[in-house]
Amino acid sequence: MTNRSTVLALLVVASVGIAGCRRTPPAAAPAPTPAPDNSAQARADSIAAAQRRADSLAAARAAEARDAAARAATQRELADILSARVYFDYDRDALRDDAMATLDQKAAVLQANTGVTMTITGHTDERGSDEYNLALGQRRAAQVKRYLVSKGIDGARLTTQSMGESQPAVQGSDEGAYQQNRRAEFDARNAGSLVRPGA
Amino acid sequence: MRSVLRSSRALAALAALLVLAPVALHAQDTTTRGVRIGLSYDPSGKPGVVVLPVSGAGGDSIAAIVSRDLDFGDRVNVIMLDAASAGAAARASVPNWALLAKLGAAAAVQVTPTASGLHVAIYNVATKQTARIRDYPAPSMHATRAWRSAVHSMSDDIELALTGVRGIASTRVLFERGRRLWEVDSDGEQLTALTTAEAPGSSEWSPDGRSIVYNTYTPSQIVVQAIGGRPRVVAAGSGVYISPVFSPDGSSIVYAHGVDDGVDIYSVPVSGGTPRRISIGRGSDNVAPSFSPDGRRIAFMSGRAGHPEIYTMDADGTNADLLTPLDIGESAYRASPDWAPDGRQVAFQSRIAGTFQVMTVSLRDRGLKQLTSDGSNEDPSWAPDGRHLVFVSTRSGTRQLWVLDVESGRTRQLTRGAPVRLPAWSPRLAGD
C-alpha cells in the first residue's frame, strides 16, 4: 500500500465522519502501516479542507434558510394583507375609513401580483330578515369590489358572493359579536409566491 | 296545566250551552268558505264538540289525533272527556244525549275502524239525530305516516262538516334547521329531513304541494325538487340567489338575484329557460316575492327608499307601490311579506323597539295590526285557511316555530330542539 492510498483512505474516512455525523469527533483511523513524516500534516490539511467545505456548505444552507424564512415572512405578510377582513356598520354597505385603509393595502398587493384573483364574501350579523341579509351581504361584497376597481384592479379578477347571516365569525348576540360578524372576507387564488409592492 | 285548560274550556262551553248551540248550527249553514278577517271572534262562541272514544286497533290514537286536529283548527271547542264520561260514552250503544248535552256539546263525532278504512258519524246533540255519515279510506297499518295522513284528511273533512270550513290538519310546514330542509306535520309530528343539499336558504311549496323550491348559498342557485325526488337546478351563477317561490299557476319560479348592482326579482319557467328580470330596483335590494292568490300582483321587500319596506307590483314588474305606510321617526325595517290566501292582507315582520314582530297590513285600507309581542318574531307564513300563521319566535329561548290563530290570538309551539329558520306552510295536501 502506498502513502498516497493511505492519505486517500484517511481522507475518505474523515469526510464520511464529518459529513455523516457532526457529533462524532474526527476519528483517527487505524493506519495499516507507520505513516511517513509528512503524512500528519497532509492529513490535518485534508481534514481542514473538508471542514471548510462542510462549513461553507452549511453557511450556504443557512443563508438559503434565512432567505426562505424572509420570503415566507413576506409571503405571510402579503397573504395576511390579502385576507384581512373589512368591517361594516349595522345595516350599511358604506366603507368606513378603517375599511378603506385595509383595502388600499390590498389594492397595492393586487397591483404587484397581477396573477392573483380573489373571491369577496359579504356577511351580516344575525339581526334582520335572512333574505334581506343575503342581499345586504352581496351589497357589501359589491361595494368592496367597486372600491378595488376604483384603485385600478381589473374587475374580472374579483368575484363577489354573500353568505348573509348564515356564517357568523363569532357566536353571540351582543354588539361585540355583531361587529365581528358584519364583514367582508377575502379568498385569494394563485397567491403562492407574492411579490412585495414596489419590489 | 293541560287538564285545567280542558276543564275550563268544557265549563265555559257548558255555561254557554243554551245560548251557543243554535249559534253554532246557524254558522254551519251560512259559512261556506273562508272567514271574515278582522271579525271580532269570541273564543267561547265556538261550537262544543266531543270526539267519542274509538274502539279497535289504534282507536285511542284516532280519537287523540282527531281531537287535536279539531282543537288546532280553532273553529270548534273540543270537549275532552274525563275517564268516567269516556267510560259511559263507550258503553252506550246509541249516543248518550243527556251526557253530551251536559258536557256542553253541540255535536259529537264517532269514528269506527272498518275493513277498508274509517267510518264516521256526526251527531247533532240539539236535534238528537245523526247529521252525517261518511266513510274514508285508510291504510290498515295504523301509526304509519300514510295512516296519519289519512286520519288528518278525515279530520279536515269533519271540520268542514262541523263549521263549513275545511281544516288544515293535512298540511305540513317546511323549514331550515342545521343547514338542511325539514318538513313537519301541522300537529308537530312526523319530522322528516327533505334535502341533503348543504346550506339551504328559504323554501316554498308548489301550489299542488308535490314539489318544493329553495335556494342554496354554496353554490349559489335555485333548486326545484319533487317531494321524494331529486333536486334540479333552475337558475345558478355568480352572486346571490334568494327567496324563490312558485307562481300560483305553478308554471314559473320567481326569485331574487343580484351580483354587483343590487338585487332584483326574476322569473324563470319551472321547466328551465332564460330568466327574465321583473323588478326595476336601480341598484337597490328587492327580495322575498309573494304572489297574490290570483297571481296578478307580487308583494316584495325593497330597500329602494333607503330602508327595507314592503311593496307590491304587477306580476310583470310595473305599477310598483309602497304597501306599508311610511313611519315618522325611527327608520322602519319591514321584511318577509306573505300574501294571505284570501288575498285581503299581507303578513310581514316589522322592527319595533329594536326587535321584530309579526304584523299584517290590510290591502283594503292599509291598516296595520301587530300580532306578536313576546320575544323576537319573524318570517310569517300563512296556513291555507288564511287564519293561522307559522313564524319563528325566540319566546321559548331559542328560535322555534310557533303557530298563531290570528282570530283568537291563541298560540302553540310547533318545533322543539335545535334552532330553526324560514318556515313555509304547505297548501292542503292530498293523502300520500
XYZ file of C-alpha atoms in Angstrom:
631
model
C 0.000 0.000 0.000
C 1.413 3.406 -0.954
C 1.410 6.645 1.036
C -0.969 8.116 -1.478
C -3.533 5.456 -0.979
C -3.200 5.777 2.801
C -3.928 9.530 2.630
C -6.913 8.910 0.381
C -8.244 6.303 2.746
C -7.867 8.665 5.698
C -9.485 11.475 3.759
C -12.459 9.342 2.888
C -12.825 8.222 6.495
C -12.530 11.797 7.764
C -15.002 13.161 5.223
C -17.512 10.487 5.991
C -17.003 11.169 9.691
C -17.587 14.919 9.298
C -20.351 14.760 6.777
C -22.027 11.755 8.246
C -22.191 12.728 11.854
C -21.184 16.027 13.345
C -21.281 14.723 16.858
C -18.619 12.058 16.169
C -15.131 13.555 16.657
C -12.776 13.073 13.643
C -11.666 9.562 14.302
C -8.045 8.525 13.995
C -8.416 5.666 11.655
C -6.038 2.827 12.383
C -3.216 3.072 9.852
C -2.184 -0.236 8.420
C 1.452 0.936 8.110
C 3.521 3.519 10.003
C 2.912 6.988 8.478
C 5.761 8.866 6.816
C 6.930 12.208 8.371
C 4.796 14.499 6.072
C 1.649 12.426 6.346
C 0.433 14.028 9.607
C 0.460 17.491 8.005
C -1.259 16.282 4.881
C -3.868 14.568 6.965
C -4.543 17.697 9.013
C -4.748 19.778 5.833
C -7.221 17.463 4.251
C -9.325 17.391 7.389
C -9.301 21.205 7.497
C -10.241 21.377 3.822
C -13.116 19.010 4.366
C -14.198 21.067 7.366
C -14.040 24.261 5.269
C -16.125 22.679 2.555
C -18.655 21.500 5.118
C -18.717 24.917 6.783
C -19.243 26.719 3.518
C -21.996 24.305 2.591
C -23.642 24.881 5.976
C -23.262 28.634 5.570
C -24.841 28.487 2.152
C -27.671 26.387 3.538
C -28.157 28.769 6.443
C -28.248 31.740 4.082
C -30.745 29.900 1.939
C -32.842 29.125 5.008
C -32.657 32.793 6.058
C -33.789 33.853 2.597
C -36.562 31.274 2.626
C -37.679 32.447 6.061
C -37.656 36.041 4.862
C -39.586 35.052 1.740
C -42.068 33.100 3.873
C -42.449 36.066 6.200
C -43.094 38.342 3.226
C -45.488 35.789 1.786
C -47.308 35.592 5.100
C -47.422 39.345 5.491
C -48.777 39.856 1.969
C -51.221 36.950 2.305
C -52.432 38.480 5.572
C -52.999 41.774 3.787
C -54.991 39.983 1.077
C -57.108 38.071 3.603
C -57.608 40.906 6.106
C -61.341 41.358 6.762
C -63.118 44.676 6.481
C -65.971 45.597 8.802
C -69.241 47.478 8.347
C -71.779 49.454 10.339
C -75.231 47.982 11.065
C -77.458 47.674 8.005
C -74.899 49.636 5.941
C -72.718 48.793 2.980
C -70.745 52.069 3.023
C -66.980 51.643 3.527
C -65.601 53.093 6.753
C -62.163 54.748 6.966
C -60.616 51.646 8.527
C -62.073 49.517 5.749
C -60.655 51.811 3.066
C -57.183 51.715 4.674
C -57.315 47.904 4.650
C -58.473 47.872 1.036
C -55.721 50.316 -0.045
C -53.121 47.806 1.174
C -54.927 45.008 -0.664
C -55.046 47.055 -3.865
C -51.253 47.591 -3.735
C -50.595 43.851 -3.320
C -53.037 43.027 -6.113
C -51.318 45.595 -8.382
C -47.912 43.976 -7.739
C -49.256 40.458 -8.271
C -51.386 40.544 -11.385
C -51.982 36.780 -11.465
C -53.864 36.800 -8.183
C -57.663 36.541 -8.284
C -59.987 36.909 -5.313
C -63.439 35.963 -4.056
C -65.051 38.602 -1.836
C -67.734 37.246 0.517
C -70.127 39.600 2.292
C -71.551 38.672 5.714
C -74.063 40.270 8.092
C -74.931 39.999 11.760
C -77.919 37.911 12.831
C -80.410 40.747 13.117
C -82.978 41.307 10.399
C -84.507 39.206 7.673
C -82.451 36.238 6.473
C -83.380 37.004 2.902
C -82.610 40.702 3.088
C -79.325 39.930 4.829
C -78.260 37.776 1.883
C -78.830 40.807 -0.314
C -77.042 43.078 2.180
C -74.019 40.761 2.248
C -73.930 40.822 -1.542
C -74.142 44.623 -1.484
C -71.163 44.782 0.917
C -69.088 42.473 -1.297
C -70.005 44.536 -4.354
C -69.084 47.777 -2.561
C -65.654 46.348 -1.738
C -65.193 45.242 -5.338
C -66.156 48.689 -6.632
C -63.564 50.289 -4.367
C -60.787 47.947 -5.503
C -61.718 48.541 -9.150
C -61.541 52.292 -8.471
C -57.961 51.665 -7.325
C -57.096 50.170 -10.691
C -57.746 46.464 -10.109
C -59.316 44.615 -13.047
C -62.879 43.704 -12.011
C -62.537 40.369 -13.816
C -60.113 39.300 -11.069
C -62.720 39.862 -8.345
C -65.755 37.602 -7.719
C -68.448 38.558 -5.206
C -70.781 36.380 -3.150
C -72.833 36.570 0.038
C -73.461 34.274 2.971
C -75.866 36.677 4.678
C -76.129 35.853 8.363
C -75.527 32.119 7.875
C -71.813 32.004 8.745
C -71.070 34.178 11.776
C -67.376 34.694 12.566
C -68.195 34.600 16.268
C -71.245 33.399 18.180
C -73.145 35.768 20.398
C -75.997 38.238 20.418
C -74.274 41.421 21.574
C -72.747 44.358 19.723
C -69.231 42.895 20.111
C -70.259 39.752 18.229
C -72.407 41.700 15.778
C -69.457 43.921 14.802
C -67.172 40.915 14.221
C -69.846 39.385 12.003
C -70.613 42.446 9.820
C -67.705 41.858 7.481
C -66.305 41.029 4.084
C -63.909 38.088 3.795
C -61.338 37.536 1.059
C -60.178 34.283 -0.517
C -57.163 34.727 -2.845
C -56.155 32.241 -5.540
C -52.797 31.918 -7.392
C -51.238 33.655 -4.401
C -48.458 31.105 -3.734
C -45.485 33.431 -4.363
C -46.439 37.021 -3.717
C -44.189 39.939 -4.638
C -43.966 42.938 -2.330
C -45.362 46.131 -3.896
C -42.510 48.300 -5.277
C -40.023 45.426 -5.136
C -101.942 22.708 33.103
C -103.483 20.978 30.154
C -106.220 19.320 32.123
C -107.031 22.650 33.741
C -107.370 24.187 30.300
C -109.552 21.337 29.140
C -111.887 21.500 32.085
C -112.135 25.284 31.990
C -112.913 25.100 28.281
C -115.546 22.469 28.943
C -117.010 24.574 31.749
C -117.145 27.598 29.502
C -118.980 25.616 26.865
C -121.250 24.132 29.473
C -122.099 27.538 30.876
C -122.854 28.874 27.436
C -124.601 25.790 26.116
C -128.143 27.049 25.922
C -127.180 30.194 24.083
C -124.453 28.838 21.869
C -125.615 25.566 20.413
C -128.080 27.199 17.984
C -125.444 29.804 17.035
C -123.057 27.051 16.046
C -125.606 25.358 13.839
C -126.516 28.651 12.247
C -122.837 29.281 11.440
C -122.641 25.877 9.819
C -125.429 26.816 7.456
C -124.173 30.186 6.358
C -120.378 29.963 6.358
C -119.370 28.394 3.104
C -115.787 29.463 2.554
C -113.081 31.368 4.418
C -113.505 33.581 7.422
C -114.199 37.277 7.590
C -110.797 38.603 8.572
C -110.957 41.272 11.234
C -114.184 39.896 12.627
C -114.052 40.026 16.402
C -114.273 36.378 17.355
C -115.358 35.321 20.814
C -113.431 32.102 21.568
C -116.227 30.808 23.749
C -118.631 31.260 20.826
C -117.266 28.170 19.106
C -119.461 25.059 18.980
C -118.608 22.401 21.559
C -117.635 19.053 20.028
C -116.983 15.700 21.691
C -114.864 13.120 19.897
C -116.250 9.860 21.266
C -113.912 7.022 22.311
C -112.833 4.835 19.374
C -112.669 1.066 19.800
C -110.349 -1.307 17.950
C -106.721 -1.181 16.826
C -105.330 2.339 17.005
C -108.618 3.595 18.396
C -107.060 5.722 21.110
C -104.685 7.244 18.547
C -107.545 8.041 16.196
C -109.549 9.773 18.922
C -106.462 11.696 20.081
C -105.432 12.795 16.576
C -108.950 13.883 15.563
C -109.422 15.755 18.850
C -106.113 17.559 18.438
C -106.730 18.340 14.755
C -110.111 19.883 15.579
C -108.587 21.734 18.540
C -105.697 23.140 16.426
C -108.218 24.258 13.803
C -109.541 26.748 16.398
C -113.076 26.710 14.943
C -114.664 24.329 17.427
C -114.324 23.888 21.166
C -113.137 20.298 21.658
C -114.549 18.961 24.908
C -112.274 16.358 26.433
C -113.985 13.519 28.283
C -112.847 12.552 31.746
C -112.447 8.819 32.453
C -115.956 8.370 33.857
C -117.622 10.181 30.946
C -115.473 8.305 28.427
C -116.478 5.016 30.014
C -120.149 5.964 29.997
C -119.946 7.122 26.388
C -118.086 3.989 25.305
C -120.653 1.689 26.957
C -123.551 3.354 25.205
C -124.739 1.643 22.012
C -126.522 4.837 20.970
C -125.285 8.394 21.659
C -125.722 9.348 25.301
C -127.596 12.557 24.503
C -128.012 13.555 28.130
C -124.286 13.223 28.799
C -123.354 15.104 25.628
C -125.768 17.907 26.457
C -124.451 18.049 29.996
C -120.868 18.400 28.650
C -121.944 21.332 26.507
C -121.521 19.571 23.172
C -123.330 20.857 20.104
C -122.028 17.891 18.149
C -120.329 14.556 18.706
C -118.052 12.642 16.357
C -117.951 8.855 16.346
C -115.159 7.165 14.358
C -115.271 3.389 13.807
C -112.447 1.479 12.103
C -113.737 -0.811 9.324
C -112.097 -3.325 6.991
C -111.487 -0.695 4.321
C -110.863 2.403 6.404
C -112.717 4.645 8.813
C -116.449 5.151 9.242
C -117.528 8.499 10.682
C -120.865 9.513 12.167
C -121.505 13.095 13.245
C -124.344 13.604 15.729
C -126.330 16.802 16.261
C -126.885 16.937 20.010
C -129.638 19.591 19.854
C -131.813 17.545 17.488
C -130.626 14.150 18.817
C -130.117 12.991 15.257
C -127.302 11.676 13.103
C -126.298 14.673 10.992
C -123.922 12.952 8.624
C -122.318 9.588 7.862
C -119.276 9.117 5.659
C -116.563 6.505 5.017
C -112.912 7.366 4.483
C -110.208 5.127 3.024
C -107.247 4.476 5.301
C -104.295 2.068 5.262
C -104.752 -0.923 7.559
C -101.366 -0.351 9.231
C -102.020 2.291 11.831
C -99.395 4.731 13.139
C -97.622 4.848 9.749
C -97.133 8.172 8.044
C -99.712 7.340 5.376
C -102.195 6.312 8.069
C -101.674 9.554 9.989
C -102.185 11.493 6.735
C -105.458 9.642 6.146
C -106.664 10.463 9.683
C -105.676 14.154 9.256
C -107.520 14.274 5.948
C -110.608 12.804 7.635
C -110.306 15.388 10.453
C -110.295 18.189 7.901
C -113.471 16.854 6.311
C -115.120 16.517 9.749
C -114.196 20.156 10.441
C -115.777 21.097 7.119
C -118.963 19.312 8.147
C -118.993 20.960 11.591
C -118.081 24.516 10.627
C -118.383 24.927 6.877
C -114.625 25.352 6.511
C -112.163 22.577 5.695
C -109.452 22.099 8.335
C -105.696 22.376 7.893
C -104.603 19.171 9.621
C -103.358 17.593 6.393
C -100.747 20.268 5.794
C -97.033 20.413 6.553
C -94.524 23.111 7.369
C -91.171 23.300 5.625
C -88.234 24.952 7.392
C -84.450 25.145 7.689
C -82.528 23.589 10.589
C -78.812 22.813 10.781
C -78.208 23.596 7.100
C -80.891 21.177 5.943
C -84.543 21.459 4.968
C -87.114 19.648 7.090
C -90.869 19.167 6.995
C -93.179 18.548 9.913
C -96.914 17.770 10.024
C -99.095 20.671 11.142
C -99.568 18.919 14.502
C -95.789 18.824 15.110
C -95.420 15.106 14.303
C -93.565 13.238 11.528
C -90.472 15.455 11.444
C -88.597 14.492 8.253
C -85.409 15.762 6.571
C -86.091 16.667 2.942
C -82.797 17.510 1.317
C -79.168 16.627 1.597
C -78.094 19.886 -0.038
C -75.750 21.982 2.069
C -76.890 25.329 3.391
C -80.388 25.740 2.002
C -81.995 29.139 2.434
C -85.666 29.938 2.144
C -88.043 27.425 0.619
C -91.604 27.344 -0.689
C -94.168 24.749 -1.779
C -95.578 24.291 -5.255
C -99.324 25.062 -5.479
C -100.122 21.314 -5.669
C -97.887 20.534 -2.687
C -95.932 17.936 -4.666
C -92.711 19.927 -5.096
C -90.629 22.475 -3.264
C -88.228 25.181 -4.424
C -85.332 26.554 -2.398
C -82.064 28.425 -2.731
C -78.616 27.283 -1.617
C -75.652 29.503 -0.738
C -72.747 27.393 -1.994
C -73.137 27.010 -4.855
C -75.455 29.956 -5.228
C -78.531 28.612 -7.034
C -82.273 27.951 -7.156
C -83.340 24.302 -6.889
C -86.692 22.618 -7.594
C -87.300 19.217 -6.044
C -90.315 16.926 -6.161
C -91.092 15.546 -2.699
C -89.185 12.269 -2.653
C -87.439 13.196 -5.909
C -84.073 14.525 -6.961
C -83.024 18.202 -6.913
C -82.998 20.073 -10.221
C -81.221 23.432 -10.669
C -83.357 26.037 -12.456
C -81.104 29.084 -12.021
C -77.465 29.410 -10.959
C -74.379 31.575 -11.362
C -72.347 34.204 -9.580
C -73.802 36.494 -6.933
C -76.793 35.580 -4.778
C -79.998 33.652 -5.494
C -82.619 34.319 -2.843
C -86.195 33.572 -1.739
C -87.726 31.535 -4.605
C -91.496 30.950 -4.890
C -93.779 29.221 -7.389
C -96.225 31.331 -9.361
C -99.832 30.416 -8.367
C -100.327 28.543 -11.662
C -97.181 26.516 -10.914
C -95.586 27.360 -14.264
C -92.684 29.530 -13.164
C -90.271 30.237 -10.339
C -89.908 33.828 -9.164
C -86.837 34.680 -7.095
C -84.337 37.420 -6.241
C -80.906 37.551 -7.855
C -78.067 40.037 -7.908
C -74.327 40.286 -8.488
C -72.732 43.717 -8.267
C -75.535 46.188 -8.955
C -78.295 45.477 -6.465
C -80.676 42.550 -6.224
C -83.762 42.299 -8.432
C -86.662 39.886 -8.817
C -86.566 37.481 -11.757
C -88.823 34.836 -13.264
C -87.807 31.572 -14.937
C -90.032 28.744 -16.267
C -90.157 25.733 -13.915
C -89.013 23.601 -16.848
C -85.936 25.817 -17.194
C -85.027 28.551 -19.643
C -83.769 32.101 -19.718
C -84.550 34.124 -16.574
C -86.423 37.379 -17.116
C -85.974 40.346 -14.805
C -89.219 41.654 -13.296
C -88.422 44.382 -10.749
C -86.649 47.623 -11.604
C -84.639 48.266 -8.470
C -81.992 50.595 -9.921
C -79.256 49.196 -7.698
C -81.381 48.628 -4.603
C -82.187 45.288 -2.995
C -85.506 43.665 -3.907
C -86.193 40.263 -2.375
C -88.832 37.921 -0.888
C -91.568 37.907 -3.578
C -95.023 36.624 -2.564
C -97.851 36.329 -5.089
C -101.417 37.469 -4.568
C -103.699 34.398 -4.801
C -104.899 35.443 -8.280
C -101.290 35.702 -9.497
C -101.722 39.266 -10.713
C -99.674 41.091 -8.056
C -96.450 40.388 -6.172
C -95.627 41.658 -2.691
C -91.892 42.018 -2.024
C -89.484 43.873 0.207
C -87.226 46.566 -1.115
C -84.556 48.892 0.213
C -85.209 51.392 -2.602
C -86.287 54.101 -0.134
C -83.147 53.636 1.963
C -84.592 51.114 4.420
C -86.471 47.848 3.951
C -90.192 48.270 3.270
C -92.973 46.148 1.785
C -94.088 46.998 -1.763
C -96.448 45.490 -4.293
C -96.128 45.427 -8.068
C -97.920 43.831 -11.015
C -96.631 40.372 -11.897
C -94.778 41.928 -14.863
C -92.957 44.405 -12.599
C -94.988 47.511 -13.451
C -97.000 49.691 -11.048
C -94.716 49.229 -8.034
C -96.285 50.781 -4.965
C -95.356 51.128 -1.285
C -97.761 48.918 0.701
C -96.739 49.672 4.297
C -97.347 53.243 5.458
C -94.186 55.306 5.959
C -93.141 55.714 9.576
C -92.219 59.031 11.058
C -89.169 58.897 13.332
C -87.289 55.630 13.663
C -86.422 54.273 10.248
C -88.590 51.247 9.627
C -87.364 47.774 8.826
C -90.172 45.718 7.342
C -89.477 42.378 5.738
C -90.635 38.893 4.742
C -94.076 39.570 3.244
C -96.510 36.678 2.786
C -99.775 37.318 0.961
C -102.774 35.753 2.713
C -104.650 33.002 0.809
C -107.853 35.093 0.891
C -105.965 37.944 -0.778
C -107.082 40.536 1.739
C -103.945 41.114 3.782
C -100.183 40.623 3.804
C -98.288 39.363 6.856
C -94.741 40.623 7.405
C -92.177 41.315 10.115
C -91.512 44.820 11.382
C -88.843 46.183 13.680
C -90.479 47.612 16.782
C -88.309 48.965 19.617
C -85.265 47.159 18.278
C -86.839 43.730 17.858
C -89.021 42.124 15.197
C -92.757 41.476 15.465
C -95.234 39.877 13.104
C -97.813 42.269 11.661
C -100.459 42.347 8.983
C -101.398 45.120 6.594
C -104.838 45.245 5.019
C -104.929 45.560 1.220
C -108.197 47.446 1.509
C -107.304 50.309 3.847
C -103.569 49.781 4.575
C -104.462 49.309 8.239
C -101.696 47.743 10.334
C -102.207 45.135 13.035
C -99.468 43.910 15.379
C -99.923 40.199 16.133
C -96.963 39.360 18.402
C -95.079 40.989 21.268
C -93.358 38.140 23.148
C -89.684 37.797 22.139
C -88.491 38.353 18.579
C -90.910 37.099 15.919
C -90.011 36.734 12.240
C -90.790 35.142 8.870
C -94.578 34.642 8.975
C -96.165 32.144 6.583
C -99.930 31.678 6.157
C -101.728 28.376 6.505
C -104.128 27.629 3.623
C -107.087 28.585 5.853
C -105.862 32.207 5.906
C -106.367 32.217 9.646
C -103.235 30.591 11.093
C -99.677 31.840 10.745
C -96.447 29.961 11.415
C -93.415 32.067 12.296
C -90.033 31.931 14.034
C -90.100 33.123 17.636
C -87.458 33.381 20.364
C -90.104 33.404 23.124
C -89.024 29.972 24.416
C -85.332 30.976 24.473
C -84.283 29.560 21.097
C -85.581 30.176 17.572
C -88.542 27.797 17.224
C -91.649 27.623 15.062
C -94.897 28.820 16.627
C -98.425 28.807 15.241
C -100.788 31.714 15.852
C -104.539 31.788 15.296
C -104.941 35.407 14.203
C -108.659 35.309 15.075
C -108.365 34.278 18.718
C -104.701 35.117 19.409
C -104.099 31.538 20.589
C -100.545 30.266 20.025
C -98.859 26.872 20.160
C -95.258 25.747 19.763
C -94.695 23.581 16.678
C -90.980 22.650 16.922
C -88.525 21.981 19.732
C -84.795 21.325 19.792
C -82.157 22.923 17.576
C -82.942 26.432 16.265
C -84.913 26.778 13.045
C -85.435 29.418 10.352
C -87.645 30.348 7.410
C -90.894 28.340 7.681
C -93.226 27.777 4.720
C -96.728 26.376 5.306
C -97.914 23.956 2.619
C -101.188 24.071 0.734
C -103.725 21.379 1.682
C -102.056 18.108 0.766
C -103.618 15.076 -0.859
C -103.015 11.906 1.158
C -99.706 10.223 0.406
